[in-house]
Coordinates of C-alpha atoms and ligand atoms in Angstrom, one line a residue:
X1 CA 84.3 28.9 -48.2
X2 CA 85.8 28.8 -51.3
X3 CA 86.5 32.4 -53.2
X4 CA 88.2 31.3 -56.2
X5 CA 86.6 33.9 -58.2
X6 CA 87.2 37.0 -56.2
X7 CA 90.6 38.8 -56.8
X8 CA 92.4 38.6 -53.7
X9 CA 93.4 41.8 -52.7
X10 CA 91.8 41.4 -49.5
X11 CA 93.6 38.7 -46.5
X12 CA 90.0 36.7 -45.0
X13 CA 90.1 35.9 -41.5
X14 CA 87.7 33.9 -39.8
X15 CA 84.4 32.4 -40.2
X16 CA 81.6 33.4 -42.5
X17 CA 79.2 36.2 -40.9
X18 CA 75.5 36.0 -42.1
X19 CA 74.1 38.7 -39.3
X20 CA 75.2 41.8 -37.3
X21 CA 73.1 43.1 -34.1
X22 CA 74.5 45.8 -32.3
X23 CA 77.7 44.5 -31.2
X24 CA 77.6 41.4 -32.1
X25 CA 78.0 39.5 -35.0
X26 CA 76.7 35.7 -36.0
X27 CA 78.3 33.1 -38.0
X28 CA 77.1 30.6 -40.5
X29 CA 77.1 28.0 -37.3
X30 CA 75.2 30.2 -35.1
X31 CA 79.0 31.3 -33.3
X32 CA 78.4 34.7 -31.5
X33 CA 81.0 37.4 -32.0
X34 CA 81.6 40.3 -29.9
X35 CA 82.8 42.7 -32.5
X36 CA 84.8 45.8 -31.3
X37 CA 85.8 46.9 -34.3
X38 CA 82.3 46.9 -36.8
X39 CA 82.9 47.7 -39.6
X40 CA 86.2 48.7 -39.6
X41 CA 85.4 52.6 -37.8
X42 CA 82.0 52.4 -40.6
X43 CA 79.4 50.3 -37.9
X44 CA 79.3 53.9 -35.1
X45 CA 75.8 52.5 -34.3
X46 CA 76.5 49.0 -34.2
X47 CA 75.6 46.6 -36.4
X48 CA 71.9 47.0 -38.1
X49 CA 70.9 49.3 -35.9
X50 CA 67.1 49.1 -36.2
X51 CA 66.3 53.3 -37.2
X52 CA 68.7 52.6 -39.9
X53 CA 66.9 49.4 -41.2
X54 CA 63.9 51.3 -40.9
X55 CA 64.7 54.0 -43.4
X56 CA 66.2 51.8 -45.4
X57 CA 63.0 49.4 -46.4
X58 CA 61.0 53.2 -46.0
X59 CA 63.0 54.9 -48.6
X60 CA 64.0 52.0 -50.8
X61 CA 60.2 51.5 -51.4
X62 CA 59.7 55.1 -52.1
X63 CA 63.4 56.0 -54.8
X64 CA 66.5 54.6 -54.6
X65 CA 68.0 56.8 -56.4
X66 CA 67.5 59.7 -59.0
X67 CA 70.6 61.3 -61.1
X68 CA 72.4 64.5 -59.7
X69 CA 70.6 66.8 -62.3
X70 CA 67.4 65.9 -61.0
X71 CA 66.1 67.1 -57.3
X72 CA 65.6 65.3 -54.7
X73 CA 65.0 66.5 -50.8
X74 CA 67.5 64.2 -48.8
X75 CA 70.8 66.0 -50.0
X76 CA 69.8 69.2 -49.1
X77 CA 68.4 68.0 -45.6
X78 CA 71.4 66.5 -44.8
X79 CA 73.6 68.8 -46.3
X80 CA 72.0 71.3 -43.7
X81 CA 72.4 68.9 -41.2
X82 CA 75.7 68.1 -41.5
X83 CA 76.6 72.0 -42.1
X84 CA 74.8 72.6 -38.4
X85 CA 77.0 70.0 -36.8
X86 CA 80.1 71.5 -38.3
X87 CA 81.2 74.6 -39.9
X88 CA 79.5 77.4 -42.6
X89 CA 80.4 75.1 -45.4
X90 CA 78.6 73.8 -48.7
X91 CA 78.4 69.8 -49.0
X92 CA 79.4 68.0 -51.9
X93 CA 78.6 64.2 -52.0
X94 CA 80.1 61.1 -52.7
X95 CA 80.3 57.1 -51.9
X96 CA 83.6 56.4 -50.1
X97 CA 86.5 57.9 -48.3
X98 CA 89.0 57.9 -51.0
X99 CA 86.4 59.7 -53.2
X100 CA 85.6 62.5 -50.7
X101 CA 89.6 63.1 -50.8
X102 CA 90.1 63.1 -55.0
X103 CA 87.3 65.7 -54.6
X104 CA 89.7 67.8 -52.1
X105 CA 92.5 67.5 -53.9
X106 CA 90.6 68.8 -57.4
X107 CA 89.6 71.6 -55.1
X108 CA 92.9 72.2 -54.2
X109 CA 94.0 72.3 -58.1
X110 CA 91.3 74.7 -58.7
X111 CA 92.0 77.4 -55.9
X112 CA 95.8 77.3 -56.8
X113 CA 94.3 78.4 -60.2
X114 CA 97.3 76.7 -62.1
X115 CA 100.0 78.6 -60.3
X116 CA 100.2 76.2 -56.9
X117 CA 99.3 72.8 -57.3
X118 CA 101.1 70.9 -53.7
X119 CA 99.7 69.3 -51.3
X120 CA 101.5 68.5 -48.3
X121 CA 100.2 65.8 -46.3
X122 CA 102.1 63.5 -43.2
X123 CA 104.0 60.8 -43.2
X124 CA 102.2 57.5 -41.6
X125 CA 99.2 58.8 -42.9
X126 CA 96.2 56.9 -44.9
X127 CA 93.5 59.1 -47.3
X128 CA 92.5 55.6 -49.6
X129 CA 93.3 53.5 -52.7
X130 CA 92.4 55.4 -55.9
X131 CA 95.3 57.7 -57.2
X132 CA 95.1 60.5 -56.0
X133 CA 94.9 59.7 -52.5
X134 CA 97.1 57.1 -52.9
X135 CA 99.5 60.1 -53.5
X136 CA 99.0 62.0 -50.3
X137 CA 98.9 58.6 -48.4
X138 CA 102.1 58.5 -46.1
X139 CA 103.2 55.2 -46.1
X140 CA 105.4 53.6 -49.1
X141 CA 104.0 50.1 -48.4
X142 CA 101.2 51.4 -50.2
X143 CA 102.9 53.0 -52.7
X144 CA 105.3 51.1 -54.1
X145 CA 104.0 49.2 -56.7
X146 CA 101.7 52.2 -58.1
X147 CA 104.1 54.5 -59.1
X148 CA 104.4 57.3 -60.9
X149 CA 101.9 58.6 -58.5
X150 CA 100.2 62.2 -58.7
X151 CA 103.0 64.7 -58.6
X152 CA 102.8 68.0 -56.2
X153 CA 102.0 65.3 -53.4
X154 CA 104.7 65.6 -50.3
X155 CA 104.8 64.4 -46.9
X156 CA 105.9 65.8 -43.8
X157 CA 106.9 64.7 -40.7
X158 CA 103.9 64.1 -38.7
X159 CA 103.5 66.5 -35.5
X160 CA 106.8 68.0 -36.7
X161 CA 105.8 71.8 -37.8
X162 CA 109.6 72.7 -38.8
X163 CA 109.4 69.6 -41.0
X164 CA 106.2 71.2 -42.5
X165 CA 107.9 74.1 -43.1
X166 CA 110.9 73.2 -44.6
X167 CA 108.5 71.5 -47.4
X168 CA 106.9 74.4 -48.1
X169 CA 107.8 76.0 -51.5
X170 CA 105.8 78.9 -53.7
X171 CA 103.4 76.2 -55.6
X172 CA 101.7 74.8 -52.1
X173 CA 98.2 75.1 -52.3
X174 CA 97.2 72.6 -49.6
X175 CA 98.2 70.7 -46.3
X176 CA 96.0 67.5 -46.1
X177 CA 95.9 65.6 -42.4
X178 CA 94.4 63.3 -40.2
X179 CA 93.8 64.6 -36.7
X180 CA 94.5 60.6 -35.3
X181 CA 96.2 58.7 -37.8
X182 CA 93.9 55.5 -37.8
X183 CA 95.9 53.4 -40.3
X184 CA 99.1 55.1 -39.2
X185 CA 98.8 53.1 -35.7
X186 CA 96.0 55.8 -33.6
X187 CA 98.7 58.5 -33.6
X188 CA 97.2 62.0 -31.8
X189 CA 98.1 65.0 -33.6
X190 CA 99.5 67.5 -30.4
X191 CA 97.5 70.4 -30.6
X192 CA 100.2 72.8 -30.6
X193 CA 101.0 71.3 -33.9
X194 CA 97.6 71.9 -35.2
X195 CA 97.1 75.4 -34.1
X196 CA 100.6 76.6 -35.8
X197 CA 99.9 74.4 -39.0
X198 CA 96.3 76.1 -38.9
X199 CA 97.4 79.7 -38.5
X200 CA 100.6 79.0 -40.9
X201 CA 97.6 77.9 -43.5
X202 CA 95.6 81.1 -42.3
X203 CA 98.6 83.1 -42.7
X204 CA 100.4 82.1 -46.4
X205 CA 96.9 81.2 -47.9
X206 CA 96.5 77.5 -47.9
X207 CA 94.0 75.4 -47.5
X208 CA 94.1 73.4 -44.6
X209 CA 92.2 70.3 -45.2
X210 CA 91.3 67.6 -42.7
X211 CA 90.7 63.9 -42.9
X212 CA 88.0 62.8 -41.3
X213 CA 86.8 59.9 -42.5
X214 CA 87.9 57.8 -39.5
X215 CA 87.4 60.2 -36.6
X216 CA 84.3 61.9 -38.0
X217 CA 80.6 61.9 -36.5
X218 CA 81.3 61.1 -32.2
X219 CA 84.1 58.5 -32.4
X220 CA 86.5 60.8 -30.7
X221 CA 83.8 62.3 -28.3
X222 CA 83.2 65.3 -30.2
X223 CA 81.4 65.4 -33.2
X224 CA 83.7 66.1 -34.9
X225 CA 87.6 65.5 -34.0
X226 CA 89.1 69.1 -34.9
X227 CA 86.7 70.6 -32.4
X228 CA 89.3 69.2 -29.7
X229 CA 92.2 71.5 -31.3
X230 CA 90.6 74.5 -31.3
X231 CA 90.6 75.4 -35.0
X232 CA 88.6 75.6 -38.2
X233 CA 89.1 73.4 -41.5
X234 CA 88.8 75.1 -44.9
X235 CA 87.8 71.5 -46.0
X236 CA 86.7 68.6 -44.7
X237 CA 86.0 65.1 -45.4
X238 CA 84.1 63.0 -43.9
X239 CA 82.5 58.5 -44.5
X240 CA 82.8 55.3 -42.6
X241 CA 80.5 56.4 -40.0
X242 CA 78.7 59.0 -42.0
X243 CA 76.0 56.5 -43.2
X244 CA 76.1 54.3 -39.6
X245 CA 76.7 51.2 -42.2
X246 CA 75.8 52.2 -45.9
X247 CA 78.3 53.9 -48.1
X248 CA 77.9 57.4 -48.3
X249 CA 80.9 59.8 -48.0
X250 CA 81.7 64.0 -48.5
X251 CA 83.7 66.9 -48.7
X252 CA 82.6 70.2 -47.1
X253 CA 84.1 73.1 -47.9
X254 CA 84.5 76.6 -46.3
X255 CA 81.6 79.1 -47.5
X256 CA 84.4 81.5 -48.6
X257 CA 85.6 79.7 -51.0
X258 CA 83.4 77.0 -52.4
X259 CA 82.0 78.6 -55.1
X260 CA 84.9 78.1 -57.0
X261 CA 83.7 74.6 -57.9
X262 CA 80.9 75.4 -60.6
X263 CA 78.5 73.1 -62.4
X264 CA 80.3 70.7 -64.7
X265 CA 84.2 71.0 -62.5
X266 CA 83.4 67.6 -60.9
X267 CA 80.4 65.5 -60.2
X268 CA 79.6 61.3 -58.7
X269 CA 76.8 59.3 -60.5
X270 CA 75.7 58.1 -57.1
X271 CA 77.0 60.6 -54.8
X272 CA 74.4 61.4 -52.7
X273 CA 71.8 59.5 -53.7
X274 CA 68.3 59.5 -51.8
X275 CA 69.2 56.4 -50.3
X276 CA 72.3 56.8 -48.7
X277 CA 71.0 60.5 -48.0
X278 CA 68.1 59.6 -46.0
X279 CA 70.3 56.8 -44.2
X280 CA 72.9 59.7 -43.2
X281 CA 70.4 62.0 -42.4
X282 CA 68.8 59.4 -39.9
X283 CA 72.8 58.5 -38.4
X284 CA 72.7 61.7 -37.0
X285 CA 69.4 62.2 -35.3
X286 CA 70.2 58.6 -34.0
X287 CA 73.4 59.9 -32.6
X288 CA 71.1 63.2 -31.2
X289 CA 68.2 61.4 -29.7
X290 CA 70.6 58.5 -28.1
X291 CA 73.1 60.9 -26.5
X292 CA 75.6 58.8 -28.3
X293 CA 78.4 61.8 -27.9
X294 CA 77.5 61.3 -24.1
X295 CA 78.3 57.5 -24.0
X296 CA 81.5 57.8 -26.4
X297 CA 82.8 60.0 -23.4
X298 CA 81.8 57.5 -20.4
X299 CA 83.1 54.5 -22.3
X300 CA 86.0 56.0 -23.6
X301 CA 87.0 57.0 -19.4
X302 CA 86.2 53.6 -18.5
X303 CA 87.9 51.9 -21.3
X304 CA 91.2 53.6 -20.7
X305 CA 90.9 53.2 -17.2
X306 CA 90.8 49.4 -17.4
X307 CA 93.5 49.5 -20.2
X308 CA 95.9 51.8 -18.8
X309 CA 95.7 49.0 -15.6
X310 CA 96.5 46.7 -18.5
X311 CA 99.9 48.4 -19.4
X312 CA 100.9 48.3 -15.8
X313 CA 100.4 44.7 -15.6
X314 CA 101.3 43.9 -19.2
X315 CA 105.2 44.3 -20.1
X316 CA 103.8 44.5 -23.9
X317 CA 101.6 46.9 -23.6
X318 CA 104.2 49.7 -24.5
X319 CA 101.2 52.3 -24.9
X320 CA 97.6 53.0 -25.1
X321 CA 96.8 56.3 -27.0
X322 CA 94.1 57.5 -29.1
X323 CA 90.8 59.6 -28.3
X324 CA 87.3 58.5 -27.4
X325 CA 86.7 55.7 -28.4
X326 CA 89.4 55.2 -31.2
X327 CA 92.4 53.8 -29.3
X328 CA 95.7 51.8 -29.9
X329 CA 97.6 49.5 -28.2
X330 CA 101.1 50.1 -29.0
X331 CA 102.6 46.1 -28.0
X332 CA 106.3 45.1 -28.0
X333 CA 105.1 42.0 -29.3
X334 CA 102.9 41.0 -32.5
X335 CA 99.2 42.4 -32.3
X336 CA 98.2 40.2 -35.5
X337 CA 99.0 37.1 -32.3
X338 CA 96.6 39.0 -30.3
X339 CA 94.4 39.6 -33.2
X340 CA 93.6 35.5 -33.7
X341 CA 94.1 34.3 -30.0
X342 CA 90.5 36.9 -29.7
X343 CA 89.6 35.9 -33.0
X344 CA 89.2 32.0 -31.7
X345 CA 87.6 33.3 -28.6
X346 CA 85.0 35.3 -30.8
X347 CA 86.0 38.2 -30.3
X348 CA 86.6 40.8 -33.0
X349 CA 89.6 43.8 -32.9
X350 CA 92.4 44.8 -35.9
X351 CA 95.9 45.3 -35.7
X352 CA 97.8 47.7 -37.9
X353 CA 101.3 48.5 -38.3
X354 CA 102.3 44.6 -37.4
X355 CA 102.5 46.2 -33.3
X356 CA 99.7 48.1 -32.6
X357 CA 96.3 46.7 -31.8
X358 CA 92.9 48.8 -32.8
X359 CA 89.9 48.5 -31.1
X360 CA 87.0 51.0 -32.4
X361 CA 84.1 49.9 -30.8
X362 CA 80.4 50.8 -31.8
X363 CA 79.6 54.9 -29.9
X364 CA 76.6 52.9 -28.5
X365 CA 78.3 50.7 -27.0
X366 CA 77.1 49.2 -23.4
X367 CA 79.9 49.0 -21.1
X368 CA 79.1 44.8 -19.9
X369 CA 79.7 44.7 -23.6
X370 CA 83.4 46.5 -23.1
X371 CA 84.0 44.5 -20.4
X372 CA 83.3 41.1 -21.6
X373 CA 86.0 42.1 -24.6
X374 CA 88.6 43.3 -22.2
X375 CA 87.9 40.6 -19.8
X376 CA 88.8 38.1 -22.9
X377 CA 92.0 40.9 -24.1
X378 CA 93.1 40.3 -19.9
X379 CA 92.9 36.1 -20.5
X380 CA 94.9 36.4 -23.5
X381 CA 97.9 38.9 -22.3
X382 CA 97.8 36.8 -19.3
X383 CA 98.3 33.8 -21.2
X384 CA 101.5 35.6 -23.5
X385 CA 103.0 37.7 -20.8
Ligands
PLP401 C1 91.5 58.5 -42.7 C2 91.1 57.7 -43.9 N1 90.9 58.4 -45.0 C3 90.5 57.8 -46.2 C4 90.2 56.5 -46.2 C5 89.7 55.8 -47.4 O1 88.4 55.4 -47.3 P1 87.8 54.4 -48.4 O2 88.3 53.1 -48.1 O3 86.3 54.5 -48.1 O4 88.1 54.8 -49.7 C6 90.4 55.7 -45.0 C7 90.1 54.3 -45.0 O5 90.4 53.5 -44.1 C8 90.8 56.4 -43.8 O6 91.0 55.7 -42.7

């Protein structure tokens, strides 16, 4: 298909996809596609899953949306909602990941008050396109071509406290972090790490802010991914999986503290609209009613089982890491070769970092559906090794 008028920020692979079920995907030739990456860490229930279609065509037919100074009852549900899953926190709303992080770092201007204004976040890491967190993303690649970028934003070495520290100066305000790094190449955080950067935060007053926008809402087998370290967040931000599909992303932050950010200090046209409200607010009595934390954990045991038999039989499998059902492939050889052998056996996974291969499977998924994907992985590393 031609795409002459799109700007082409974006490399196409593939055929053209005109419907998503579970996890699957069809092409315009009726081609089948197991997908075991939907939606990029966005699809947690698979593709149109049918609750969320449901509340779609119900609320679309009752408001689609209504302006932030007007009231509506979906924010506040889910607001709740998400605040019982996580942490005493107040909710602010927006559409995308990248969003939800500009917010955090405003925060993090205000609660310095003028006087400390740097964030420190890691290298490797990925927080989005727009400025700001363009600035705290670790990775030059991304960089380059942008700058000047935001100044006060810093990296440090990634699972390296003394790194951290030696960054520190009197005008930090803020250490920003992804407990995996997704984009980064499914990199763990250790969680001595986390406790010392958390009790440093604790300790010198800073904010300790965590990405979640990839390992949020089950995909690591807690709701959650900083429930596995032990610590509390001042802030967090969470999307992708938030609205199981639709855009919807946010930034809670700490009771304490969040009533620094009055009326008129920052605001999103569309942020939390009743749409993409309801839709959240429906993701997470899906993930309740279907025991989805309960299957991330089975699946996620069975999947590294099979692939940690991989690595033994695979010289190129150098590593498989990760949590849940977020895991990498670390290869010796190119994952993007990987990436289109599956591709031309319709079957859907990513590669990042040119060496490691992704696979974020939907959290419902069935584990005949795992296994048909590995079994076609196995062919294909046969066929290379
Ligand atoms: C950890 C993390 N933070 C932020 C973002 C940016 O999200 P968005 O593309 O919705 O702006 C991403 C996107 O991949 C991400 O993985």
């Amino acid at each position: 298909m031609k795409e002459k008028f799109l700007l082409p920020v974006y490399r196409r692979e593939g055929p053209v996809f005109v419907k998503g079920k579970g996890s699957f995907l069809w092409d315009k030739g009726g081609g089948c596609y197991l997908d075991l990456f939907p939606g990029w860490g966005v699809g947690i229930l698979g593709h149109s899953h049918p609750r969320i279609c449901r509340v779609i065509k119900d609320q679309s037919q009752s408001l689609i949306f209504l302006p932030n100074n007007l009231r509506h009852q979906w924010q506040p549900r889910l607001s709740k909602e998400i605040v019982k899953n996580a942490f005493g926190a107040k909710v602010f709303f927006a559409n995308s990941g990248a969003e939800a992080i500009e917010a955090a770092l405003k925060f993090s201007r205000l609660y310095g008050k003028g006087r400390r204004f740097e964030v420190i976040s890691m290298s490797n890491s990925f927080h989005g396109r727009t400025f700001g967190a363009l600035s705290a993303t670790g990775q030059e690649k991304h960089k380059e071509a942008f700058k000047p970028l935001l100044p006060g934003c810093k990296q440090g070495k990634f699972n390296d406290f003394g790194d951290f520290r030696k960054k520190i100066t009197k005008k930090t305000v803020a250490v920003l972090l992804e407990l995996i790094q997704g984009e980064g190449g499914v990199n763990v955080a250790d969680k001595q790490y986390i406790k010392a950067l958390s009790n440093f935060c604790k300790v010198h007053d800073l904010l300790f802010i965590v990405d979640e926008v990839q390992t949020g809402m089950g995909r690591t087998g807690k709701m959650f991914c900083y429930e596995h370290y032990g610590v509390k967040p001042d802030i967090m931000v969470l999307s992708k999986g938030l609205g199981g599909g639709f855009p919807v992303s946010c930034m809670l932050v700490r009771n304490k503290i969040a009533d620094i950010m009055g009326p008129g200090l920052h605001a999103s046209t569309f942020g939390g609209n009743p749409l993409a409200a309801r839709v959240s607010f429906e993701v997470f009595k899906v993930i309740k009613d279907e025991n989805i934390l309960v299957n991330v954990n089975r699946m996620s045991k069975y999947l590294f089982g099979r692939l940690g038999s991989f690595k033994k039989k695979f010289e190129c499998i150098k590593e498989v890491r990760g949590m849940g059902l977020m895991i990498g492939l670390e290869l010796s050889i190119k994952a993007k070769e990987i990436f289109e052998r599956a591709l031309k056996k319709k079957l859907i996974v990513n590669y990042t970092h040119e060496n490691v291969l992704r696979i974020m499977p939907a959290l419902n998924i069935k584990r005949k559906e795992l296994d048909k994907g590995l079994d076609i992985l196995e062919e294909i590393f046969e066929r290379i090794q």
